[in-house]
Amino acid sequence: MLDKIDTGARKLLVVETFAEWSCLLNNLTQTGWRIVNTSLNHAAGKECDVGVIHLLDSHLQQQEMLKRVIRQSGGEWIAVIDQDVKDKTAMRSFISEWFFDFYTLPFDFQRMQAALGRAYGMSRLRNLTRHFALKEDHEFLGSSAQAKTLRKLVTRCATTDSPVLIRGESGTGKELVARALHWKSRRANKPFVAVNCGAIPEQLIQSEMFGHEKGAFTGAHQRKIGRIEAANGGTLFLDEIGDLPLELQANMLRFLQEMQIERVGSTQPIQVDVRVVAATHIDLEAAIVEGGFREDLYYRLNVLEIQTAPLRDRHADIPILAQHFAQLYAGEVGRKPRPFSEASIKAMLQHGWPGNVRELANRVRRGMVLAEGRTIEPSDLGLAAAQERVKVAERLENYILRAEKQALQDALTLNPDNMCRVAETLGISRPTLYRMLHRHQII
C-alpha cells in the first residue's frame, strides 16, 4: 500500500539547477524530500527515488551521459523545460523516451509537488516489484511454489559433496542450478568447470576430460590438463550427460568410484577432489533400456536429484522474469526499460513457452528493441500471431459445437420418439447421445 510507505527517506536528485530553484527546494525539504544537488558531470552512479533535471537544448549533445545517469539512478525522472522547448521535435522525442513526466516553467510549488508525488509513487512500485523478485536468492527469480521449492532444495543439496543429477527441459536453468550449488557450497572459492558433453567431438572427449601427456598421440606437443583435473577442489558440471559416449561412460564411472584419473598416454593415477553435478533433458531411464546409457553410472550420478520446472508451469514467475530481463538488456539496447502492457502480460501468460526461460529472455530482448510506444506490446514480443491462433482455435471449437447441436436436432427431427435410432443415425452410443443432449440443453 503506497499510503503506508515511509516517505521520510524520499531521495530527490536535482541536476543542473539555477537560482530560481532555491525556494522550491527549501519547500520540498520541509515536506520530507532529501535533496541531492549536483551537475550532470557528477550525477553518474547516484541513486534516487526521483530525479529532476532542467533540460536544455545543449543536453541533446550529452544524451549518452544523461541516459547512463537515468539508468543507474533506479528512479523515475522529470524534465523541467522552458516554454519554447515543447515545439522542438528532438527534445519531445527524447523526453517521451526517457522521462516519466515533464514540467514547464515557471515554477508552481503545488504543481511541482504533485508531479514529484506521481513519479515517486511509480518509482516505489517498480522498486518494490524488483525487490520482491530479488529478495530471496538472486539465482532463481520468482514467487511460484516451484521457484520457492527449488531455492530450498538447492540450499539443502549444496551443503553435501554427494553427486547431483539436475533434470529438466532445455532452457529451464539447469546450469544456473549447478552454479548455485557451487556458490552455496564450501567449494565456492574453488574452480567451477562446466563441460557440455554433447559439444566436444567424440575423438577428443577422452583427452578433454582426462588430459594427456606430451607425445600421447599425433599433435600432443605438450602436456594438457583435463577438465576433471582443472576442477580439482571445486565442482565439475557435466551438462547433457546423456550425450556422453558409451566408452567414456566406463571411464567416468571409474573416476566417480575411485576419485582418480589417468591422463591419456600415462599409467600414473592422479587423485582428485571434485564434486560432480550432472544435467540432462532426456529420459535417462529410457536410454538405459535402449542401451545408450550405463545403469551403474546412472546410479552413481543420481544420488541427489533436482527437477527444474518448465516455464509454462510457473505462470506467477513470468511477469517477474520479464521485468528482470527488461532491466538486464536496457543498457544493451540503449533505452530506458519500458513496462509491459496489459495485453503483453496476457499474451505471455497464454503462450506455451516451448523454449522456457531462454525463449522469454530472447523475446523480451526483441521487445526492448522494437517497442515504439511507452509500453511493450504483444507484437513487439512476437506474440501477436500466437494470440490470433488462440482466437481462431476458440472460434473453431464454437463451430464444432454448433455443428454438433445441429446434427442432434436433425436426427431428433427424423426419429422424434426413438433414441436408439437417433444414436444409430449419428453413429454414437446411447450414453454418449444423452451426454450430448444434456450438454446442449436439448433435454
XYZ file of C-alpha atoms in Angstrom:
443
model
C 0.000 0.000 0.000
C 1.544 3.261 -1.091
C -0.084 5.260 1.673
C 1.851 3.138 4.196
C 5.262 3.699 2.632
C 7.635 5.731 4.754
C 8.155 8.986 2.875
C 10.774 10.281 5.259
C 13.560 8.752 3.152
C 12.397 10.087 -0.242
C 15.520 10.939 -2.176
C 15.414 13.592 -4.887
C 18.340 14.020 -7.254
C 18.362 17.519 -8.756
C 20.609 18.147 -11.744
C 21.610 21.455 -13.358
C 19.805 23.889 -11.043
C 19.834 27.663 -11.043
C 18.960 30.393 -8.565
C 15.189 30.251 -9.056
C 15.173 26.674 -7.702
C 16.297 27.584 -4.200
C 12.865 28.491 -2.808
C 11.289 25.370 -4.347
C 13.983 23.107 -2.948
C 13.611 24.592 0.522
C 9.868 23.914 0.428
C 10.412 20.345 -0.771
C 12.888 19.730 2.058
C 10.218 20.770 4.541
C 7.767 18.239 3.030
C 10.125 15.277 3.551
C 12.351 15.188 0.492
C 16.071 14.517 0.948
C 17.686 16.504 -1.837
C 21.000 15.846 -3.554
C 22.019 18.713 -5.810
C 24.643 18.041 -8.485
C 25.788 18.732 -12.022
C 25.313 16.312 -14.904
C 29.040 15.548 -14.995
C 28.911 14.299 -11.390
C 25.477 12.615 -11.409
C 26.500 9.201 -12.769
C 26.107 6.399 -10.226
C 23.952 8.423 -7.818
C 20.765 6.609 -6.786
C 17.444 8.311 -6.139
C 13.702 7.797 -5.927
C 13.032 10.677 -8.315
C 15.400 12.682 -10.486
C 14.796 16.178 -11.837
C 16.825 17.970 -14.470
C 16.453 21.360 -16.114
C 16.624 20.019 -19.666
C 18.234 22.359 -22.189
C 18.979 22.064 -25.894
C 22.643 21.563 -25.031
C 21.801 18.335 -23.198
C 20.843 16.722 -26.505
C 24.571 16.710 -27.247
C 25.113 14.781 -23.997
C 22.369 12.202 -24.444
C 24.531 9.163 -23.736
C 25.766 10.617 -20.458
C 22.223 11.542 -19.401
C 20.875 8.095 -20.372
C 23.555 6.475 -18.227
C 22.646 8.721 -15.272
C 18.955 7.820 -15.608
C 19.621 4.073 -15.902
C 21.961 3.996 -12.915
C 19.728 6.086 -10.653
C 16.996 3.448 -10.277
C 14.296 6.123 -10.065
C 11.790 7.954 -12.264
C 12.770 11.258 -13.883
C 11.004 14.555 -14.552
C 12.264 17.012 -17.150
C 11.860 20.700 -16.320
C 11.680 22.594 -19.606
C 11.291 26.126 -20.884
C 8.097 27.099 -22.699
C 9.589 27.091 -26.211
C 11.105 23.592 -25.855
C 7.757 21.858 -26.364
C 7.843 22.810 -30.039
C 11.179 21.101 -30.742
C 10.838 17.608 -32.196
C 14.175 16.200 -30.973
C 13.540 17.350 -27.411
C 9.984 15.984 -27.405
C 11.219 12.616 -28.649
C 13.956 12.444 -26.016
C 11.571 13.320 -23.178
C 8.986 10.777 -24.367
C 11.645 8.062 -24.482
C 13.420 8.626 -21.181
C 11.263 10.639 -18.770
C 8.245 9.755 -16.659
C 6.860 13.309 -16.918
C 7.810 16.876 -17.784
C 7.141 20.182 -16.083
C 7.001 23.507 -17.897
C 8.419 26.646 -16.297
C 7.625 28.937 -14.498
C 7.547 27.144 -11.154
C 4.382 26.493 -9.235
C 5.020 24.635 -5.993
C 1.693 22.763 -5.907
C 2.003 21.547 -9.478
C 5.614 20.521 -8.984
C 4.828 18.702 -5.754
C 2.037 16.765 -7.487
C 4.361 15.785 -10.353
C 7.012 14.616 -7.900
C 4.421 12.631 -5.958
C 3.276 10.755 -9.073
C 6.859 10.000 -10.078
C 7.706 8.836 -6.565
C 4.693 6.514 -6.495
C 5.696 4.890 -9.773
C 9.316 4.622 -8.632
C 8.262 2.847 -5.446
C 6.024 0.443 -7.357
C 8.878 -0.516 -9.675
C 11.405 -0.862 -6.869
C 9.033 -2.906 -4.714
C 8.426 -5.249 -7.650
C 12.166 -5.543 -8.226
C 12.790 -6.140 -4.513
C 10.053 -8.779 -4.406
C 11.742 -10.596 -7.272
C 15.227 -10.450 -5.779
C 14.694 -10.531 -2.018
C 15.364 -14.258 -1.523
C 18.057 -15.608 -3.871
C 19.295 -13.730 -6.890
C 19.901 -17.026 -8.684
C 16.240 -18.025 -9.063
C 13.742 -15.263 -9.671
C 10.102 -15.999 -8.996
C 7.378 -16.296 -6.406
C 5.799 -19.540 -7.647
C 5.710 -22.657 -5.495
C 8.168 -24.296 -7.908
C 10.696 -21.450 -7.561
C 10.464 -21.498 -3.764
C 10.856 -25.275 -3.630
C 13.875 -25.110 -5.946
C 15.594 -22.496 -3.784
C 15.133 -24.610 -0.658
C 16.291 -27.797 -2.360
C 19.425 -26.160 -3.772
C 20.328 -24.789 -0.339
C 19.962 -28.248 1.233
C 21.885 -30.083 -1.505
C 24.712 -27.520 -1.529
C 25.852 -28.497 1.962
C 26.958 -32.001 0.881
C 29.531 -33.348 -1.579
C 27.187 -36.002 -2.985
C 26.687 -36.087 -6.772
C 23.583 -34.280 -8.036
C 21.567 -35.003 -11.179
C 19.613 -31.991 -12.469
C 16.730 -32.866 -14.766
C 14.510 -30.618 -16.819
C 13.690 -29.295 -20.257
C 16.134 -27.180 -22.241
C 16.070 -23.540 -21.188
C 14.863 -24.150 -17.629
C 18.108 -23.058 -15.952
C 19.912 -26.321 -15.207
C 23.356 -24.704 -15.408
C 22.100 -21.903 -13.151
C 21.164 -24.544 -10.575
C 24.601 -26.155 -10.908
C 26.362 -22.814 -10.361
C 24.145 -22.099 -7.348
C 25.071 -25.459 -5.826
C 28.720 -24.443 -6.215
C 28.289 -20.877 -4.893
C 26.467 -22.091 -1.795
C 28.911 -24.904 -1.039
C 32.178 -25.000 0.868
C 33.851 -25.159 -2.563
C 32.649 -21.698 -3.588
C 36.192 -20.244 -3.763
C 37.430 -23.170 -5.869
C 37.004 -23.782 -9.638
C 33.641 -24.371 -11.290
C 34.276 -26.223 -14.572
C 31.368 -26.737 -16.978
C 31.538 -29.330 -19.757
C 28.900 -29.763 -22.462
C 29.187 -33.487 -23.143
C 27.403 -33.163 -26.470
C 29.556 -30.323 -27.814
C 33.015 -31.971 -27.700
C 33.964 -34.147 -30.724
C 33.921 -37.823 -29.761
C 37.561 -38.352 -30.783
C 38.695 -35.531 -28.475
C 36.473 -36.009 -25.449
C 38.801 -38.504 -23.700
C 41.679 -36.032 -23.880
C 39.455 -33.076 -22.953
C 38.073 -34.791 -19.859
C 41.162 -36.602 -18.550
C 44.025 -34.662 -20.167
C 47.014 -36.138 -21.979
C 50.775 -36.397 -21.756
C 53.202 -34.948 -24.275
C 53.520 -37.318 -27.230
C 50.479 -39.391 -26.259
C 49.187 -39.099 -29.844
C 49.859 -37.150 -33.011
C 49.572 -33.453 -32.256
C 50.072 -33.809 -28.490
C 53.043 -31.432 -28.352
C 52.774 -30.761 -24.636
C 51.040 -31.992 -21.513
C 47.397 -30.960 -21.221
C 45.403 -30.770 -18.008
C 41.915 -32.208 -18.493
C 38.616 -30.695 -17.344
C 38.319 -33.056 -14.363
C 41.779 -32.216 -13.071
C 41.135 -28.496 -13.672
C 38.115 -28.733 -11.356
C 40.195 -30.203 -8.503
C 38.881 -28.896 -5.192
C 35.794 -27.462 -6.845
C 32.770 -28.548 -8.882
C 32.614 -30.359 -12.226
C 29.377 -29.721 -14.122
C 28.607 -32.324 -16.802
C 25.893 -30.777 -18.950
C 23.870 -33.065 -21.239
C 25.387 -36.147 -19.617
C 23.088 -38.322 -21.733
C 25.208 -37.447 -24.791
C 28.372 -38.919 -23.270
C 29.720 -41.747 -25.496
C 29.371 -45.224 -24.015
C 33.124 -45.961 -23.932
C 33.761 -42.785 -21.946
C 30.915 -43.637 -19.572
C 33.017 -46.557 -18.298
C 35.943 -44.223 -17.576
C 33.620 -41.730 -15.900
C 32.210 -44.485 -13.688
C 35.686 -45.480 -12.587
C 36.554 -41.877 -11.826
C 33.417 -41.496 -9.678
C 34.164 -44.703 -7.796
C 37.835 -44.031 -7.055
C 38.195 -40.257 -7.482
C 41.278 -40.952 -9.577
C 42.086 -40.225 -13.221
C 44.834 -41.142 -15.655
C 45.886 -38.789 -18.414
C 45.926 -40.240 -21.928
C 49.385 -41.684 -22.507
C 50.086 -42.183 -18.800
C 49.649 -45.034 -16.338
C 50.159 -42.834 -13.280
C 46.904 -42.328 -11.321
C 46.108 -38.796 -10.151
C 43.950 -38.285 -7.065
C 41.327 -35.545 -7.437
C 38.777 -33.982 -5.103
C 35.815 -32.989 -7.243
C 32.105 -32.698 -6.650
C 30.201 -33.859 -9.727
C 26.933 -32.245 -10.819
C 25.308 -33.592 -13.998
C 22.346 -32.374 -16.007
C 20.161 -33.813 -18.740
C 16.957 -33.050 -20.618
C 16.496 -36.625 -21.878
C 14.886 -39.614 -20.159
C 17.924 -41.486 -18.832
C 15.829 -44.439 -17.708
C 14.632 -44.920 -21.283
C 18.217 -44.516 -22.526
C 19.284 -47.321 -20.154
C 16.596 -49.637 -21.550
C 17.704 -48.794 -25.101
C 21.364 -49.432 -24.236
C 22.506 -45.848 -24.671
C 23.397 -45.166 -21.044
C 25.012 -47.299 -18.352
C 22.753 -48.150 -15.445
C 25.628 -48.255 -12.946
C 26.749 -44.749 -13.991
C 23.162 -43.519 -13.651
C 23.009 -44.607 -10.018
C 26.420 -43.067 -9.311
C 25.264 -39.713 -10.659
C 21.699 -39.729 -9.340
C 22.419 -39.673 -5.595
C 20.524 -36.400 -5.198
C 18.055 -35.251 -7.845
C 16.786 -31.765 -8.634
C 13.996 -31.192 -11.153
C 13.627 -27.801 -12.872
C 10.082 -26.813 -13.818
C 9.123 -25.633 -17.331
C 8.059 -22.000 -17.589
C 4.518 -22.950 -18.683
C 4.010 -24.359 -15.164
C 5.302 -21.192 -13.463
C 2.784 -18.535 -14.516
C 3.383 -16.449 -11.400
C 7.053 -16.042 -12.350
C 6.582 -14.861 -15.939
C 5.955 -11.117 -15.250
C 8.804 -11.039 -12.700
C 11.240 -12.706 -15.075
C 10.152 -10.472 -17.960
C 10.791 -7.338 -15.885
C 14.181 -8.722 -14.838
C 15.228 -9.270 -18.457
C 13.957 -5.816 -19.419
C 16.260 -4.297 -16.805
C 19.104 -6.599 -17.826
C 19.005 -5.659 -21.512
C 18.224 -1.959 -21.070
C 21.890 -0.984 -21.257
C 22.473 -3.190 -24.289
C 19.734 -1.566 -26.386
C 20.432 1.920 -25.041
C 16.847 2.554 -23.951
C 15.074 3.007 -20.670
C 13.240 -0.212 -19.682
C 9.634 0.016 -20.829
C 6.801 -1.551 -18.844
C 4.789 -4.349 -20.409
C 1.260 -3.536 -21.469
C -1.661 -5.462 -20.014
C -2.081 -7.162 -23.390
C 1.579 -8.233 -23.330
C 1.258 -9.754 -19.868
C -1.853 -11.633 -21.001
C -0.094 -12.840 -24.157
C 2.910 -14.045 -22.160
C 0.657 -15.933 -19.743
C -1.173 -17.598 -22.642
C 1.994 -18.570 -24.521
C 3.240 -22.161 -24.156
C 6.973 -21.237 -23.879
C 8.493 -24.274 -25.606
C 11.908 -22.612 -25.188
C 11.252 -21.876 -21.497
C 13.163 -19.062 -19.753
C 15.690 -18.816 -22.592
C 12.847 -18.053 -25.011
C 11.374 -15.476 -22.636
C 14.736 -13.691 -22.381
C 15.051 -13.569 -26.163
C 11.515 -12.264 -26.675
C 11.974 -9.525 -24.070
C 15.276 -8.580 -25.689
C 13.464 -8.300 -29.014
C 10.643 -6.291 -27.462
C 13.067 -3.785 -25.939
C 14.474 -3.080 -29.399
C 11.214 -2.982 -31.379
C 8.890 -1.160 -28.956
C 7.948 2.282 -30.221
C 5.330 3.332 -27.676
C 5.592 3.816 -23.931
C 4.882 0.124 -23.313
C 5.999 -3.180 -24.826
C 3.142 -4.697 -26.834
C 2.482 -8.337 -27.872
C 3.617 -7.589 -31.440
C 6.970 -6.338 -30.098
C 7.436 -9.694 -28.363
C 6.371 -11.642 -31.444
C 3.309 -12.965 -29.598
C 0.533 -11.227 -31.559
C 0.299 -14.101 -34.043
C 0.084 -16.575 -31.163
C -2.853 -14.625 -29.739
C -4.612 -14.764 -33.094
C -4.084 -18.529 -33.244
C -5.755 -18.871 -29.847
C -8.735 -16.837 -31.047
C -9.040 -18.947 -34.217
C -8.932 -22.128 -32.144
C -11.670 -20.797 -29.905
C -13.837 -19.929 -32.902
C -13.258 -23.393 -34.385
C -14.438 -25.010 -31.156
C -17.617 -22.909 -31.286
C -18.205 -24.002 -34.886
C -17.832 -27.644 -33.887
C -20.284 -27.258 -31.007
C -22.836 -25.557 -33.262
C -22.477 -28.299 -35.872
C -22.890 -30.941 -33.173
C -26.084 -29.306 -31.887
C -27.485 -29.040 -35.414
C -26.776 -32.734 -36.059
C -28.604 -33.673 -32.869
C -31.619 -31.592 -33.798
C -31.753 -33.038 -37.331
C -31.525 -36.631 -36.038
C -34.250 -35.971 -33.465
C -36.483 -34.496 -36.154
C -36.138 -37.677 -38.214
C -36.632 -40.001 -35.208
C -38.584 -37.998 -32.611
C -39.557 -40.933 -30.397
C -36.739 -43.407 -30.866
C -33.436 -42.598 -29.115
C -31.862 -45.849 -30.302
C -32.394 -44.786 -33.932
C -31.086 -41.281 -33.164
C -27.876 -42.754 -31.726
C -27.584 -45.169 -34.644
C -28.073 -42.349 -37.176
C -25.297 -40.316 -35.552
C -23.013 -43.342 -35.131
C -22.657 -42.964 -31.363
C -23.723 -44.949 -28.283
C -26.831 -44.079 -26.291
C -24.833 -42.921 -23.215
C -22.847 -40.589 -25.479
C -26.087 -39.343 -27.058
C -27.572 -38.475 -23.683
C -24.392 -36.651 -22.616
C -24.507 -34.590 -25.817
C -28.186 -33.796 -25.386
C -27.517 -32.676 -21.830
C -24.506 -30.567 -22.909
C -26.624 -28.696 -25.454
C -29.595 -28.491 -23.063
C -31.876 -30.164 -25.618
C -33.475 -32.433 -22.982
